[in-house]
Tab-separated table of C-alpha atoms and ligand atoms in Angstrom:
chain	number	residue	atom	x	y	z
M	7	MET	CA	-7.732	24.048	-0.169
M	8	ASP	CA	-6.973	20.649	1.263
M	9	THR	CA	-8.173	19.810	4.758
M	10	ARG	CA	-6.333	16.454	5.040
M	11	PRO	CA	-3.607	16.244	7.737
M	12	ILE	CA	0.177	16.093	7.101
M	13	GLY	CA	1.854	12.888	8.357
M	14	VAL	CA	5.239	13.225	10.005
M	15	PHE	CA	7.432	10.467	11.436
M	16	ASP	CA	10.765	9.869	13.077
M	17	SER	CA	12.310	7.121	15.165
M	18	GLY	CA	11.440	9.025	18.328
M	19	LEU	CA	11.520	12.612	19.654
M	20	GLY	CA	13.761	14.071	16.934
M	21	GLY	CA	11.005	14.762	14.416
M	22	LEU	CA	9.443	17.172	16.922
M	23	THR	CA	12.087	19.674	15.865
M	24	ALA	CA	10.411	19.633	12.435
M	25	VAL	CA	6.910	19.585	13.843
M	26	ARG	CA	7.626	22.627	15.994
M	27	GLN	CA	8.589	24.511	12.861
M	28	LEU	CA	5.612	23.253	10.852
M	29	MET	CA	3.254	24.394	13.660
M	30	ARG	CA	4.816	27.837	13.500
M	31	GLN	CA	4.880	28.180	9.752
M	32	LEU	CA	1.541	26.438	9.017
M	33	PRO	CA	-0.720	26.974	12.054
M	34	GLY	CA	-3.763	25.998	10.002
M	35	GLU	CA	-2.515	22.401	9.395
M	36	ASP	CA	-3.526	19.278	11.185
M	37	ILE	CA	-0.554	17.017	11.820
M	38	ILE	CA	-0.353	13.288	12.684
M	39	TYR	CA	2.994	12.487	14.280
M	40	PHE	CA	4.398	9.035	14.745
M	41	GLY	CA	7.562	8.506	16.885
M	42	ASP	CA	8.860	4.923	16.645
M	43	THR	CA	10.041	5.002	20.265
M	44	GLY	CA	9.835	1.213	20.607
M	45	ARG	CA	12.519	0.751	17.906
M	46	VAL	CA	14.695	3.864	18.273
M	47	PRO	CA	17.544	4.265	17.224
M	48	TYR	CA	17.303	3.558	13.474
M	49	GLY	CA	20.756	4.871	12.690
M	50	VAL	CA	22.747	1.849	13.923
M	51	ARG	CA	20.629	-0.648	11.919
M	52	SER	CA	21.019	-2.239	8.490
M	53	ALA	CA	19.579	-0.599	5.333
M	54	GLU	CA	17.195	-3.544	5.002
M	55	THR	CA	15.766	-3.073	8.517
M	56	ILE	CA	15.498	0.715	8.137
M	57	GLN	CA	13.572	0.290	4.861
M	58	ARG	CA	11.189	-2.177	6.505
M	59	TYR	CA	10.620	0.223	9.430
M	60	VAL	CA	10.040	3.146	7.092
M	61	ARG	CA	7.417	1.241	5.069
M	62	GLN	CA	5.588	0.323	8.285
M	63	ASP	CA	5.695	3.931	9.461
M	64	ILE	CA	4.192	5.088	6.136
M	65	HIS	CA	1.516	2.383	6.171
M	66	PHE	CA	0.504	3.524	9.657
M	67	LEU	CA	0.228	7.218	8.612
M	68	LEU	CA	-1.630	6.455	5.383
M	69	GLN	CA	-4.703	5.248	7.243
M	70	PHE	CA	-5.343	8.845	8.357
M	71	HIS	CA	-6.118	9.968	4.807
M	72	ILE	CA	-3.032	12.305	4.841
M	73	LYS	CA	-2.112	14.614	1.986
M	74	ALA	CA	1.686	14.407	2.343
M	75	ILE	CA	4.360	12.758	4.443
M	76	MET	CA	7.404	14.377	5.947
M	77	ILE	CA	10.117	11.947	6.856
M	78	ALA	CA	11.544	13.939	9.749
M	79	CYS	CA	14.480	11.610	10.170
M	80	ASN	CA	17.745	11.980	8.210
M	81	THR	CA	18.530	8.304	8.552
M	82	ALA	CA	15.231	7.152	7.118
M	83	ASP	CA	15.479	9.849	4.397
M	84	ALA	CA	19.052	8.827	3.479
M	85	ILE	CA	18.517	5.086	3.517
M	86	ALA	CA	14.916	4.607	2.373
M	87	ARG	CA	13.162	7.588	0.804
M	88	GLU	CA	14.296	7.023	-2.775
M	89	ALA	CA	13.637	3.338	-2.584
M	90	VAL	CA	10.051	3.589	-1.230
M	91	ALA	CA	8.642	7.009	-2.220
M	92	GLY	CA	7.321	5.973	-5.659
M	93	ASP	CA	5.203	3.188	-4.087
M	94	TYR	CA	2.785	5.520	-2.316
M	95	PRO	CA	-0.016	7.892	-3.532
M	96	VAL	CA	1.093	10.998	-1.608
M	97	PRO	CA	4.198	13.210	-1.883
M	98	ILE	CA	6.958	12.141	0.526
M	99	TYR	CA	9.348	14.888	1.648
M	100	GLY	CA	12.697	14.365	3.386
M	101	VAL	CA	15.058	16.479	5.363
M	102	THR	CA	18.559	16.010	3.958
M	103	GLY	CA	18.211	18.105	0.776
M	104	ALA	CA	17.093	21.235	2.571
M	105	ALA	CA	19.827	20.885	5.218
M	106	GLY	CA	22.550	20.395	2.615
M	107	ARG	CA	21.383	23.455	0.682
M	108	ALA	CA	21.310	25.575	3.843
M	109	ALA	CA	24.865	24.511	4.722
M	110	VAL	CA	26.237	25.487	1.328
M	111	HIS	CA	24.455	28.795	1.633
M	112	ALA	CA	25.867	29.408	5.144
M	113	SER	CA	29.513	28.376	4.701
M	114	LYS	CA	32.082	31.026	3.832
M	115	ASN	CA	35.276	29.018	4.184
M	116	GLY	CA	33.882	25.933	2.398
M	117	LYS	CA	34.583	23.670	5.380
M	118	ILE	CA	31.334	22.006	6.362
M	119	GLY	CA	31.125	19.634	9.271
M	120	LEU	CA	28.484	16.918	9.503
M	121	ILE	CA	27.354	15.006	12.568
M	122	ALA	CA	24.825	12.291	11.971
M	123	THR	CA	23.961	8.648	12.741
M	124	PRO	CA	26.341	5.953	11.422
M	125	ALA	CA	23.789	4.967	8.737
M	126	THR	CA	23.455	8.529	7.460
M	127	VAL	CA	27.230	9.122	7.422
M	128	ASP	CA	27.839	5.817	5.642
M	129	SER	CA	25.210	6.606	3.035
M	130	GLY	CA	27.264	9.573	1.836
M	131	ILE	CA	24.104	11.529	1.112
M	132	PHE	CA	25.323	14.861	2.534
M	133	LYS	CA	28.601	14.695	0.570
M	134	LYS	CA	26.564	14.040	-2.586
M	135	ILE	CA	24.114	16.861	-1.967
M	136	ILE	CA	26.744	19.424	-0.931
M	137	GLY	CA	29.187	18.333	-3.675
M	138	ALA	CA	26.530	18.771	-6.335
M	139	LEU	CA	25.810	22.314	-5.160
M	140	GLN	CA	29.338	23.468	-4.398
M	141	PRO	CA	32.089	21.123	-5.746
M	142	ARG	CA	34.813	23.089	-3.949
M	143	ALA	CA	33.241	22.538	-0.509
M	144	GLN	CA	34.924	20.051	1.811
M	145	VAL	CA	32.812	17.925	4.131
M	146	MET	CA	34.141	16.235	7.287
M	147	SER	CA	31.675	13.718	8.752
M	148	VAL	CA	31.533	12.243	12.238
M	149	ALA	CA	29.090	9.493	13.176
M	150	CYS	CA	27.644	9.975	16.676
M	151	PRO	CA	25.823	6.768	17.724
M	152	LEU	CA	25.496	7.768	21.350
M	153	LEU	CA	23.630	11.056	20.856
M	154	VAL	CA	20.183	9.715	19.965
M	155	PRO	CA	19.831	7.455	23.027
M	156	LEU	CA	21.000	10.326	25.251
M	157	VAL	CA	18.408	12.745	23.780
M	158	GLU	CA	15.656	10.097	24.137
M	159	ASN	CA	16.592	9.948	27.790
M	160	GLY	CA	16.353	13.713	28.236
M	161	ARG	CA	20.112	14.333	28.623
M	162	VAL	CA	20.125	17.559	26.653
M	163	ALA	CA	20.996	20.483	28.952
M	164	ARG	CA	24.118	22.499	29.211
M	165	GLY	CA	25.984	21.508	32.336
M	166	ASP	CA	24.997	17.821	32.033
M	167	MET	CA	28.375	16.251	32.409
M	168	VAL	CA	27.515	13.109	30.427
M	169	ILE	CA	26.230	14.938	27.306
M	170	GLU	CA	29.029	17.498	27.434
M	171	THR	CA	31.701	14.827	27.601
M	172	VAL	CA	30.241	12.853	24.665
M	173	ILE	CA	29.772	16.017	22.604
M	174	ALA	CA	33.374	17.099	23.215
M	175	GLU	CA	34.651	13.651	22.126
M	176	TYR	CA	32.612	13.684	18.843
M	177	LEU	CA	33.119	17.336	17.943
M	178	LYS	CA	36.793	17.835	18.767
M	179	PRO	CA	38.067	16.824	15.252
M	180	LEU	CA	35.507	19.186	13.630
M	181	ARG	CA	36.449	22.112	15.889
M	182	ASP	CA	40.174	21.472	15.317
M	183	TRP	CA	39.612	21.308	11.529
M	184	GLY	CA	37.938	24.766	11.586
M	185	CYS	CA	34.583	24.183	9.967
M	186	ASP	CA	32.509	27.359	9.908
M	187	THR	CA	29.224	25.444	9.444
M	188	LEU	CA	27.986	22.305	11.195
M	189	VAL	CA	25.081	20.273	9.830
M	190	LEU	CA	23.098	18.706	12.641
M	191	GLY	CA	22.340	15.793	10.290
M	192	CYS	CA	19.905	14.057	12.642
M	193	THR	CA	16.646	15.650	13.776
M	194	HIS	CA	17.428	14.697	17.368
M	195	TYR	CA	20.533	16.930	17.492
M	196	PRO	CA	18.854	20.391	17.529
M	197	LEU	CA	17.668	19.385	20.987
M	198	LEU	CA	21.359	19.582	21.879
M	199	SER	CA	21.901	22.943	20.207
M	200	ALA	CA	22.828	24.692	23.480
M	201	PRO	CA	25.741	22.370	24.516
M	202	ILE	CA	26.851	21.946	20.864
M	203	ALA	CA	26.942	25.712	20.253
M	204	ALA	CA	28.811	26.207	23.531
M	205	TYR	CA	31.461	23.707	22.464
M	206	MET	CA	31.845	24.840	18.810
M	207	GLY	CA	31.794	28.596	19.544
M	208	THR	CA	29.661	31.396	18.202
M	209	ASP	CA	31.467	31.583	14.849
M	210	VAL	CA	30.128	28.232	13.718
M	211	THR	CA	26.659	28.168	12.135
M	212	LEU	CA	24.510	25.221	13.186
M	213	ILE	CA	22.142	23.880	10.499
M	214	ASP	CA	18.942	22.402	11.927
M	215	SER	CA	17.710	19.848	9.323
M	216	GLY	CA	14.128	19.726	10.704
M	217	ARG	CA	13.753	23.481	10.617
M	218	GLU	CA	15.190	23.824	7.139
M	219	ALA	CA	13.040	20.980	5.802
M	220	ALA	CA	9.868	22.296	7.407
M	221	GLN	CA	10.378	25.561	5.551
M	222	THR	CA	10.757	23.699	2.251
M	223	VAL	CA	7.711	21.525	2.920
M	224	ALA	CA	5.616	24.584	3.772
M	225	ALA	CA	6.628	26.214	0.494
M	226	GLN	CA	6.005	23.065	-1.552
M	227	LEU	CA	2.559	22.454	-0.035
M	228	ALA	CA	1.652	26.079	-0.792
M	229	ASP	CA	2.886	25.739	-4.391
M	230	SER	CA	0.816	22.558	-4.854
M	231	ALA	CA	-2.317	24.192	-3.418
M	232	LEU	CA	-2.331	21.578	-0.650
M	233	LEU	CA	-2.769	23.911	2.302
M	234	ASN	CA	-5.747	23.977	4.643
M	235	ALA	CA	-7.853	27.133	5.058
M	236	PRO	CA	-5.732	29.668	6.942
M	237	GLU	CA	-8.496	30.313	9.474
M	238	HIS	CA	-8.543	26.655	10.506
M	239	LEU	CA	-6.929	26.026	13.883
M	240	GLY	CA	-4.520	23.139	13.266
M	241	LYS	CA	-4.302	20.226	15.764
M	242	THR	CA	-1.462	17.732	16.219
M	243	LYS	CA	-2.103	14.151	17.294
M	244	PHE	CA	0.830	12.050	18.581
M	245	TYR	CA	1.361	8.300	18.316
M	246	VAL	CA	4.302	6.283	19.629
M	247	SER	CA	5.296	2.607	19.591
M	248	ASP	CA	6.440	2.433	23.231
M	249	SER	CA	5.026	3.766	26.454
M	250	PRO	CA	3.729	7.334	26.008
M	251	ALA	CA	4.631	8.330	29.604
M	252	GLY	CA	8.155	9.728	29.063
M	253	PHE	CA	7.368	10.894	25.587
M	254	GLU	CA	4.630	13.289	26.606
M	255	LYS	CA	6.775	15.104	29.132
M	256	LEU	CA	9.786	15.526	26.845
M	257	ALA	CA	7.643	16.334	23.850
M	258	SER	CA	5.994	19.330	25.539
M	259	LEU	CA	9.404	20.517	26.603
M	260	PHE	CA	10.760	20.364	23.047
M	261	LEU	CA	7.613	21.770	21.368
M	262	GLN	CA	7.539	24.534	23.931
M	263	ARG	CA	3.835	23.977	24.379
M	264	PRO	CA	1.723	21.368	26.149
M	265	VAL	CA	0.931	18.219	24.201
M	266	GLU	CA	-2.843	18.396	23.681
M	267	GLY	CA	-4.847	15.166	23.759
M	268	ALA	CA	-3.546	11.804	24.805
M	269	VAL	CA	-0.402	10.371	23.215
M	270	GLU	CA	-1.432	6.919	21.969
M	271	GLN	CA	0.646	3.783	21.823
M	272	ILE	CA	0.316	1.609	18.740
M	273	ASN	CA	1.682	-1.731	17.576
M	274	ILE	CA	3.783	-0.714	14.588
M	275	GLU	CA	4.646	-4.305	13.745
M	276	ALA	CA	1.044	-4.828	12.685
M	277	TYR	CA	1.518	-2.497	9.717
J	4	LIG	N1	16.165	11.595	14.166
J	4	LIG	C1	16.804	10.532	13.403
J	4	LIG	C2	17.685	11.155	12.322
J	4	LIG	O1	17.406	12.276	11.889
J	4	LIG	C3	17.445	9.641	14.406
J	4	LIG	C4	17.908	8.373	13.881
J	4	LIG	C5	17.992	7.273	14.834
J	4	LIG	O2	16.974	6.814	15.294
J	4	LIG	O3	19.128	6.759	15.018
J	4	LIG	O4	18.585	10.535	11.799
């Protein structure tokens, strides 16, 4: 039994899609969440900058005596995890591997679409993961730089003309190509599941990277005997690097439960 919390971070709200799943699967775990809302989006920045941000995010979380870190951000996972993970004393889990595996498992026609940030698409990480598992699978990738800022501004609902127009522009080539599986390769995108599913149609399976990864992390913590006592009532504490005001409202919407305790603002540049 291990009573230490799990640290989770993302550039903003997106990692909450993983947290929601962790809360469901591991209700006994305490979670420390950091959303780098002052520096979102990561996915349009250089590899050097993303790696610096990721190290600061990890340094911030490590002060809570955590037992593991989940990088709930495909961009940070793709660009920085391999480079930094060996430098820290706790296991660091990502999101891309689990999402790639789930896509291979789901696809019947071997045509897998990927939407992600420009940095994740340019890294080629999903093509590598999917190609290693299923060499005959084809992957068509579309970088969607406008989606993260729109999600952070709460533009996520079906019927919102702005988000529906942007989604149609990004997804048209993928729909025309006929992919039967679409990897939401950014943890912000499951917050857009409703308008994306409406545009792609019910025959296309959407892969939620945060959800898939949370399942893997839950299994790995259990295998490593790192779980808390099951009777413990897990708590989640939220930190952000910009004003908590907007975050709290959207976070409770996405977590489908109220955010308990104050969301605290920190100066991430100090780490
Ligand atoms: N949620 C992050 C991801 O999964 C968003 C990246 C960004 O900040 O651009 O890639």
